[in-house]
């Protein structure tokens, strides 16, 4: 009979060898087989590089493309933000594959295929896997989950975003915008000047954080500040990890970044728990009908029917993370890019001010007044088209399946590069690179050759739940600024759009603001 140590050693050896074989299979043989599979269908792409895939090339292309700022009148930031797509599309065709580490990604830019993927209701194209950094940032909330959990969360959350609820949020939105604007007026008065240079992006990030805190959580920017500041750091971590080689299990090691991520995650959770406890104590069994109230109602309604809509406290915390982040970052960028466009196209600024003063006068706008601001709406849609905050939508093939003529292998990620589709002259016409809000004159569905061509909020069942909220918020803020200020771009502004997960100006947006004398 074999001795015990020999048995242990041989078992360990078997485990190590089988793990090594698995690694070799995933890192060498599988990419080779996948490449062969797609090439046989005529789909080409850059060669797979051991473990790194295409990551190193993407990082290098991006860093050299981002060395030179853009001309202020040019809106085509794709060479800076998506240089790899621009390099590979002419080489391999509009549908091509590349490598996120050892995982294949297929880029699709055919609108019909995009529609098939995004409109699918049978769960064939779930969200692609999120790394530990994105999970810490957004939690397992609506943006990242799938299947029955997603459907249950969406059922709970939907009623917080009905048109009636949005109208009721108007007072809070205008209140937050008024404080920001009065801050600017005071600054200019204190400087005893007729104008001041204001960095708007920073202000919009705080404003939109304040608005989502008030409207969804009955809190304020100040109370939720720890969440926002920690999420900002988590965002930087997620961004820096985006094009790194992913080593399985690496996220559990006590590296400085992993430790930082865990510390920030804990801080976010503690602050959210404080906000939740305040709400639970302050009401007598009624938790309110805002987002937090609706979620708590389902969680704490022990013994009541409709368990299908129940959420656990951990799920609520994850959903809070999602809404704190998704509910303010993107909208602040939309406001920033809209103000950039209006500061550099003063003829449009004047037209919009005329419309705002005609429909709202100098009153605080109401929802009814805002519904009449057609030109403001057109400019916001055009800002979403050319500077949409979300640059890539990705999904995963849940099984081997066909998408058009492509035979997809299970696990392949499908990447939809929105800025490239939003500049497609076949879809948007010969002026696709230009700022032309008039293309939306006859409504969203008639602005392009394809009725669903604007993908800024995505389309289909996973489209943005907050799109009406974001549009209302953006209209309120832009209208209130136009009532009180005229503005032009500062000579200090440098046009460097950059995608730190979402598209934003690298060093803020400096604008010269001049109060309009009443
Ligand atoms: C200009 C502002 C906004 C833009 C451009 C935007 C864009 C998007 C996009 C493109 C998606 C789909 C992502 C994907 O399929 O991978 C999405 C989903 C989502 N957005 Fe927004 N968003 C904005 C504002 C908001 C706001 C204000 C909220 C919350 C109040 C919000 C909450 C969400 C949530 C929860 C999802 C996931 C929906 C689901 O999968 O069921 N977003 N957003």
XYZ file of C-alpha atoms and ligand atoms in Angstrom:
561
model
C 0.000 0.000 0.000
C 1.220 3.508 -0.855
C 2.207 5.752 2.053
C 0.001 8.766 2.941
C 2.519 11.504 1.859
C 2.947 9.873 -1.546
C -0.836 9.805 -1.999
C -1.137 13.477 -1.026
C 1.722 14.494 -3.297
C 0.360 12.597 -6.289
C -3.133 14.107 -5.751
C -1.619 17.612 -5.603
C 0.347 16.865 -8.778
C -2.808 15.697 -10.548
C -4.651 18.879 -9.512
C -1.769 21.126 -10.637
C -1.412 19.338 -13.969
C -5.168 19.448 -14.664
C -5.272 23.184 -13.791
C -2.274 23.823 -16.054
C -3.953 21.920 -18.869
C -7.112 23.992 -18.336
C -5.098 27.219 -18.498
C -3.319 26.070 -21.668
C -6.641 25.063 -23.164
C -8.208 28.465 -22.451
C -5.190 30.600 -23.269
C -3.790 28.824 -26.327
C -5.988 26.194 -27.899
C -9.360 27.940 -27.449
C -8.315 31.297 -29.026
C -6.749 29.327 -31.884
C -9.982 27.335 -32.438
C -12.155 30.472 -32.156
C -9.987 32.341 -34.677
C -10.315 29.409 -37.091
C -14.099 29.280 -36.562
C -14.625 32.963 -37.409
C -12.051 33.064 -40.218
C -13.785 30.158 -41.946
C -16.879 32.374 -42.079
C -14.868 35.199 -43.630
C -14.737 37.235 -40.402
C -11.234 38.545 -39.791
C -9.422 40.299 -36.979
C -6.017 40.977 -35.404
C -3.928 37.974 -34.334
C -4.432 36.707 -30.797
C -1.464 37.481 -28.512
C -0.901 35.140 -25.578
C -3.030 36.297 -22.624
C -2.914 39.946 -23.725
C -5.091 39.461 -26.776
C -5.498 42.915 -28.352
C -5.314 44.858 -25.074
C -1.751 46.135 -25.461
C -2.398 47.347 -28.993
C -5.610 49.119 -27.903
C -3.802 50.817 -25.006
C -0.960 51.990 -27.283
C -3.294 53.231 -30.020
C -5.351 55.166 -27.498
C -2.425 56.747 -25.717
C -0.829 58.016 -28.930
C -4.186 59.205 -30.336
C -4.910 61.189 -27.191
C -1.680 63.197 -27.265
C -3.077 65.910 -29.531
C -6.203 67.938 -28.622
C -8.972 68.321 -31.188
C -10.033 71.420 -33.070
C -12.899 73.036 -31.195
C -15.158 72.893 -34.250
C -14.569 69.219 -34.925
C -16.915 66.704 -33.342
C -15.332 63.492 -34.544
C -13.599 62.173 -31.454
C -13.597 58.560 -32.738
C -9.864 58.652 -33.648
C -9.133 59.486 -29.968
C -11.637 57.219 -28.269
C -12.025 54.282 -30.654
C -8.738 54.296 -32.649
C -8.643 50.471 -32.669
C -12.020 50.287 -34.413
C -10.878 52.857 -36.979
C -7.674 50.890 -37.599
C -9.344 47.482 -37.895
C -12.510 48.315 -39.842
C -10.670 49.202 -43.105
C -8.394 46.161 -42.657
C -10.966 43.522 -41.752
C -14.369 44.916 -42.743
C -17.233 46.386 -40.716
C -17.802 43.126 -38.837
C -14.555 41.934 -37.292
C -13.282 40.275 -34.138
C -10.606 41.213 -31.650
C -9.437 39.969 -28.254
C -10.187 41.177 -24.748
C -7.440 39.092 -23.151
C -8.287 35.581 -24.292
C -11.986 36.402 -24.796
C -13.232 37.119 -28.328
C -15.226 40.235 -29.154
C -17.144 40.789 -32.369
C -17.752 44.359 -33.450
C -21.055 44.919 -35.256
C -22.096 48.165 -36.925
C -24.898 46.911 -39.171
C -28.061 48.588 -37.806
C -30.240 45.552 -38.533
C -27.938 43.267 -36.515
C -27.678 45.861 -33.739
C -31.465 45.979 -33.555
C -31.704 42.171 -33.438
C -29.281 41.988 -30.509
C -30.708 44.857 -28.470
C -34.390 44.074 -29.086
C -34.104 40.396 -28.224
C -36.555 39.535 -25.459
C -35.638 35.876 -25.008
C -32.433 36.448 -23.058
C -30.180 35.174 -25.871
C -27.900 38.194 -25.478
C -27.301 38.836 -21.754
C -24.917 41.501 -20.457
C -21.244 40.660 -20.885
C -19.352 39.665 -17.720
C -18.330 42.551 -15.478
C -14.948 42.595 -13.727
C -14.653 43.056 -9.944
C -14.094 46.805 -10.397
C -17.359 47.348 -12.291
C -19.174 45.145 -9.780
C -17.862 47.254 -6.909
C -18.943 50.418 -8.723
C -22.444 49.405 -9.818
C -23.260 46.427 -7.599
C -25.435 43.624 -8.910
C -28.071 46.160 -9.901
C -30.220 46.607 -13.012
C -27.342 47.551 -15.312
C -25.431 44.305 -14.720
C -27.973 41.595 -13.855
C -29.987 39.360 -16.181
C -32.861 36.907 -16.351
C -35.588 36.618 -13.688
C -33.636 38.788 -11.196
C -33.461 41.603 -13.719
C -37.199 41.279 -14.517
C -38.109 41.361 -10.788
C -35.917 44.399 -10.052
C -37.237 46.241 -13.087
C -40.868 45.549 -11.970
C -40.109 47.049 -8.555
C -38.264 50.075 -9.870
C -40.401 50.997 -12.913
C -43.174 52.799 -10.967
C -40.588 55.307 -9.660
C -40.142 56.627 -13.224
C -43.695 57.117 -14.524
C -44.479 60.458 -16.182
C -46.583 61.537 -13.179
C -43.751 60.744 -10.769
C -41.307 62.640 -12.969
C -43.570 65.682 -12.965
C -43.649 65.534 -9.177
C -39.832 65.608 -9.132
C -39.734 68.919 -11.048
C -39.773 71.069 -7.898
C -36.725 69.264 -6.505
C -34.912 69.505 -9.839
C -35.558 73.245 -10.208
C -34.608 73.788 -6.535
C -31.208 72.116 -7.011
C -30.580 73.974 -10.313
C -31.508 77.296 -8.695
C -28.910 76.823 -5.917
C -26.202 76.099 -8.490
C -27.121 79.123 -10.619
C -27.338 81.456 -7.610
C -23.870 80.244 -6.637
C -22.563 81.425 -10.017
C -24.384 84.762 -9.719
C -22.916 85.338 -6.250
C -19.430 84.490 -7.500
C -19.740 87.054 -10.304
C -21.200 89.676 -7.935
C -18.393 89.112 -5.420
C -15.791 89.510 -8.127
C -17.579 92.805 -9.013
C -17.422 91.739 -12.592
C -19.861 91.350 -15.483
C -18.683 87.847 -16.273
C -16.704 84.922 -14.908
C -15.033 81.825 -16.217
C -16.783 78.810 -14.706
C -15.709 75.175 -15.026
C -19.128 73.691 -15.684
C -18.399 69.963 -15.690
C -17.542 69.920 -11.980
C -20.728 71.864 -11.173
C -22.898 69.549 -13.276
C -21.480 66.455 -11.571
C -22.485 67.908 -8.196
C -25.825 69.152 -9.474
C -26.896 65.831 -10.986
C -25.686 63.999 -7.857
C -27.784 66.385 -5.756
C -30.833 65.841 -7.983
C -30.680 62.016 -7.951
C -30.085 62.081 -4.168
C -33.158 64.281 -3.583
C -35.498 62.632 -6.087
C -34.657 58.926 -5.682
C -33.333 58.680 -2.130
C -34.839 61.634 -0.235
C -31.253 62.569 0.595
C -28.883 65.271 -0.675
C -25.495 65.499 -2.348
C -23.947 66.382 1.003
C -25.385 63.294 2.760
C -24.522 60.985 -0.109
C -21.149 62.668 -0.722
C -19.175 59.681 0.589
C -20.956 57.468 -1.970
C -20.242 59.825 -4.863
C -16.607 60.415 -3.905
C -15.940 56.708 -3.379
C -17.684 55.859 -6.650
C -15.485 58.399 -8.400
C -12.404 56.531 -7.154
C -13.968 53.172 -8.054
C -14.593 54.547 -11.542
C -10.890 55.399 -11.893
C -9.991 51.872 -10.729
C -12.474 50.312 -13.188
C -11.090 52.450 -16.001
C -7.453 51.640 -15.271
C -8.288 47.905 -15.153
C -10.255 47.980 -18.412
C -7.440 47.121 -20.783
C -5.317 45.121 -18.324
C -4.670 41.426 -18.772
C -7.273 39.611 -16.653
C -5.763 36.751 -14.644
C -8.405 34.445 -13.113
C -8.488 34.747 -9.314
C -6.281 37.892 -9.359
C -9.149 39.966 -7.952
C -8.947 38.082 -4.648
C -5.255 38.774 -4.001
C -4.374 41.523 -1.494
C -2.799 43.845 -4.112
C -2.921 47.620 -3.357
C -5.698 48.155 -5.939
C -7.768 45.225 -4.674
C -7.427 46.446 -1.097
C -8.398 49.963 -2.165
C -11.421 48.594 -4.029
C -12.606 46.685 -0.967
C -12.134 49.724 1.288
C -14.120 51.967 -1.062
C -16.809 49.334 -1.472
C -17.189 49.137 2.303
C -17.421 52.923 2.573
C -20.159 53.045 -0.096
C -22.100 50.305 1.672
C -21.835 51.984 5.096
C -23.076 55.333 3.757
C -25.934 53.691 1.886
C -26.943 51.786 5.026
C -27.037 55.095 6.928
C -29.343 56.642 4.292
C -31.554 53.530 4.373
C -31.744 53.500 8.202
C -32.752 57.144 8.312
C -35.606 56.335 5.923
C -36.685 53.263 7.882
C -36.811 55.198 11.148
C -38.416 58.355 9.794
C -41.639 56.800 8.509
C -44.299 54.876 10.304
C -44.408 51.690 8.241
C -44.689 53.866 5.084
C -41.466 54.218 3.207
C -42.433 56.787 0.553
C -43.054 56.336 -3.141
C -39.665 57.366 -4.480
C -37.165 54.760 -5.693
C -35.808 53.932 -2.233
C -39.314 53.814 -0.731
C -40.598 51.430 -3.398
C -37.664 49.073 -2.916
C -37.943 49.126 0.893
C -41.683 48.534 0.697
C -41.070 45.210 -1.090
C -38.235 44.223 1.222
C -39.984 44.960 4.483
C -43.492 43.883 3.560
C -42.918 40.586 5.379
C -45.809 38.174 5.097
C -47.626 40.242 2.448
C -48.545 38.730 -0.914
C -46.683 39.357 -4.131
C -43.408 37.802 -3.131
C -42.503 37.862 -6.822
C -41.621 41.513 -6.390
C -39.615 41.162 -3.219
C -36.064 42.506 -2.899
C -33.572 41.638 -0.170
C -31.634 44.325 1.699
C -28.435 43.344 -0.153
C -30.231 43.714 -3.476
C -31.493 47.149 -2.420
C -27.975 48.246 -1.539
C -26.720 47.059 -4.931
C -29.562 48.868 -6.695
C -28.734 52.042 -4.720
C -25.134 51.799 -5.979
C -26.428 51.482 -9.549
C -28.778 54.445 -9.305
C -26.375 56.702 -7.432
C -23.876 56.178 -10.248
C -25.985 55.677 -13.412
C -28.417 58.353 -12.243
C -25.927 61.209 -12.263
C -22.674 60.603 -14.227
C -24.236 60.301 -17.654
C -26.661 63.202 -17.234
C -23.877 65.493 -16.044
C -21.951 64.683 -19.256
C -25.033 65.361 -21.375
C -25.350 68.793 -19.730
C -21.645 69.449 -20.211
C -21.615 68.560 -23.918
C -24.827 70.497 -24.550
C -23.291 73.582 -22.942
C -20.133 73.038 -25.013
C -22.215 72.975 -28.204
C -24.214 76.055 -27.220
C -21.047 77.945 -26.202
C -19.496 77.273 -29.588
C -22.690 77.778 -31.635
C -23.998 81.055 -30.290
C -26.638 81.312 -33.040
C -28.285 78.179 -31.575
C -27.857 79.542 -28.076
C -29.800 82.679 -29.077
C -32.558 80.636 -30.739
C -32.961 78.470 -27.665
C -33.028 81.457 -25.309
C -35.720 83.062 -27.439
C -37.791 79.861 -27.199
C -37.270 79.535 -23.440
C -38.197 83.173 -22.779
C -41.261 82.827 -25.030
C -42.563 79.636 -23.357
C -41.397 80.119 -19.754
C -40.659 83.850 -19.424
C -38.350 84.306 -16.450
C -40.452 82.002 -14.241
C -39.158 78.741 -12.825
C -40.180 76.317 -15.625
C -43.030 73.849 -15.085
C -43.354 70.446 -16.777
C -45.996 71.880 -19.154
C -43.714 74.738 -20.180
C -40.827 72.313 -20.771
C -42.949 70.150 -23.069
C -43.132 73.133 -25.455
C -39.353 73.557 -25.754
C -38.953 71.876 -29.151
C -35.615 73.460 -30.048
C -34.098 72.654 -26.663
C -35.190 69.058 -27.164
C -33.629 68.963 -30.658
C -30.298 70.291 -29.360
C -30.265 67.724 -26.528
C -30.904 64.904 -29.005
C -28.127 66.173 -31.263
C -25.790 66.377 -28.245
C -26.700 62.749 -27.444
C -25.956 61.795 -31.036
C -22.531 63.396 -31.332
C -21.377 63.336 -27.695
C -23.499 60.520 -26.219
C -21.990 59.635 -22.815
C -22.117 55.852 -23.386
C -19.696 54.816 -26.131
C -19.954 51.012 -26.228
C -22.875 48.706 -25.557
C -21.840 45.093 -25.137
C -23.699 41.807 -24.910
C -22.690 38.151 -24.850
C -23.856 35.187 -26.924
C -25.542 32.922 -24.342
C -25.171 29.873 -26.609
C -23.917 28.956 -30.067
C -26.344 30.774 -32.364
C -26.810 32.717 -35.586
C -26.909 36.472 -35.836
C -27.714 37.351 -39.444
C -25.137 35.325 -41.349
C -22.679 35.191 -38.409
C -22.447 31.862 -36.590
C -21.673 33.051 -33.070
C -19.896 30.877 -30.555
C -21.226 30.806 -27.003
C -19.399 33.361 -24.836
C -18.398 35.705 -27.670
C -18.926 39.320 -26.649
C -20.765 41.529 -29.130
C -19.538 45.132 -29.078
C -21.645 47.959 -30.519
C -19.557 51.147 -30.935
C -22.194 53.882 -30.691
C -20.072 56.884 -31.854
C -19.247 55.047 -35.092
C -22.904 54.238 -35.770
C -23.900 57.812 -34.866
C -21.516 59.122 -37.538
C -22.510 56.702 -40.276
C -23.281 58.825 -43.351
C -25.413 56.024 -44.830
C -27.707 56.320 -41.818
C -27.500 60.006 -40.830
C -26.770 61.623 -44.178
C -23.731 63.483 -45.561
C -23.659 65.964 -42.646
C -23.348 63.199 -40.027
C -20.112 64.772 -38.689
C -21.727 68.186 -38.233
C -23.747 69.701 -35.401
C -27.180 70.044 -36.967
C -30.100 69.865 -34.498
C -32.511 70.452 -37.388
C -32.191 66.772 -38.328
C -34.546 66.128 -35.375
C -37.120 68.684 -36.619
C -39.655 65.982 -37.541
C -39.069 63.825 -34.498
C -36.626 61.185 -33.377
C -37.813 58.376 -35.633
C -37.518 60.521 -38.787
C -34.072 61.961 -38.091
C -32.195 59.145 -39.834
C -32.750 56.390 -42.375
C -33.314 53.926 -39.545
C -36.082 54.763 -36.994
C -34.012 53.447 -34.057
C -30.718 54.976 -35.139
C -30.215 57.039 -31.964
C -28.674 54.564 -29.542
C -27.616 56.941 -26.771
C -30.108 55.379 -24.326
C -29.977 52.001 -26.118
C -33.150 50.372 -27.428
C -35.215 47.299 -26.569
C -36.028 45.798 -23.168
C -32.697 46.872 -21.615
C -32.985 50.497 -22.752
C -32.204 53.117 -20.123
C -34.883 53.232 -17.433
C -33.862 56.806 -16.585
C -34.076 58.337 -20.070
C -37.177 60.480 -19.432
C -35.744 61.494 -16.074
C -32.453 62.514 -17.727
C -34.154 64.448 -20.531
C -36.425 66.305 -18.095
C -33.490 67.143 -15.856
C -31.368 68.332 -18.778
C -34.214 70.494 -20.132
C -34.831 72.095 -16.716
C -31.176 72.929 -16.210
C -30.493 74.211 -19.739
C -33.687 76.309 -19.714
C -32.847 77.867 -16.351
C -29.288 78.682 -17.429
C -30.526 80.261 -20.682
C -32.977 82.434 -18.718
C -30.178 83.926 -16.621
C -26.937 83.827 -18.656
C -25.395 84.260 -22.043
C -22.147 82.386 -22.484
C -19.232 81.587 -24.754
C -16.416 79.060 -24.678
C -13.353 80.184 -22.713
C -9.987 80.431 -24.483
C -8.746 78.128 -21.676
C -10.917 75.222 -22.813
C -9.027 72.385 -24.538
C -11.158 70.041 -26.648
C -10.103 66.573 -25.459
C -13.058 64.196 -25.171
C -12.020 61.077 -23.304
C -13.922 57.936 -22.326
C -13.373 57.219 -18.656
C -16.073 54.548 -18.972
C -18.333 57.448 -20.075
C -17.447 60.265 -22.482
C -16.333 63.484 -20.822
C -13.986 66.436 -21.396
C -10.524 65.511 -20.080
C -9.941 68.754 -18.165
C -13.455 70.079 -17.658
C -15.453 72.656 -19.608
C -14.405 76.259 -19.051
C -17.084 78.717 -20.150
C -17.371 82.497 -19.810
C -20.743 83.135 -18.150
C -22.418 86.572 -18.337
C -25.574 87.282 -16.302
C -28.411 88.690 -18.400
C -29.648 91.881 -16.768
C -33.418 91.585 -16.066
C -27.958 61.246 -20.509
C -28.187 60.388 -19.559
C -28.156 58.894 -19.720
C -27.645 58.116 -20.732
C -26.957 58.575 -22.014
C -27.892 56.742 -20.367
C -27.553 55.662 -21.159
C -27.885 54.362 -20.864
C -27.638 53.239 -21.730
C -26.967 53.308 -23.100
C -28.096 52.138 -21.104
C -28.035 50.706 -21.635
C -26.731 50.079 -21.240
C -26.591 48.701 -21.788
O -27.500 48.157 -22.367
O -25.502 48.121 -21.633
C -28.629 52.550 -19.829
C -29.182 51.697 -18.893
C -29.581 52.108 -17.651
N -29.645 53.396 -17.169
Fe -29.184 55.043 -18.185
N -28.503 56.722 -19.142
C -28.696 58.006 -18.716
C -29.312 58.418 -17.548
C -29.790 57.576 -16.579
C -30.444 58.002 -15.373
C -30.742 59.449 -15.017
C -30.724 56.870 -14.656
C -31.424 56.740 -13.341
C -32.136 57.668 -12.769
C -30.249 55.743 -15.425
C -30.329 54.430 -15.029
C -30.086 53.362 -15.873
C -30.324 51.978 -15.483
C -30.793 51.495 -14.134
C -30.023 51.194 -16.610
C -30.145 49.674 -16.738
C -31.526 49.368 -17.283
C -31.799 47.899 -17.453
O -30.928 47.166 -17.907
O -32.931 47.517 -17.163
N -29.693 56.204 -16.592
N -28.494 53.907 -19.709
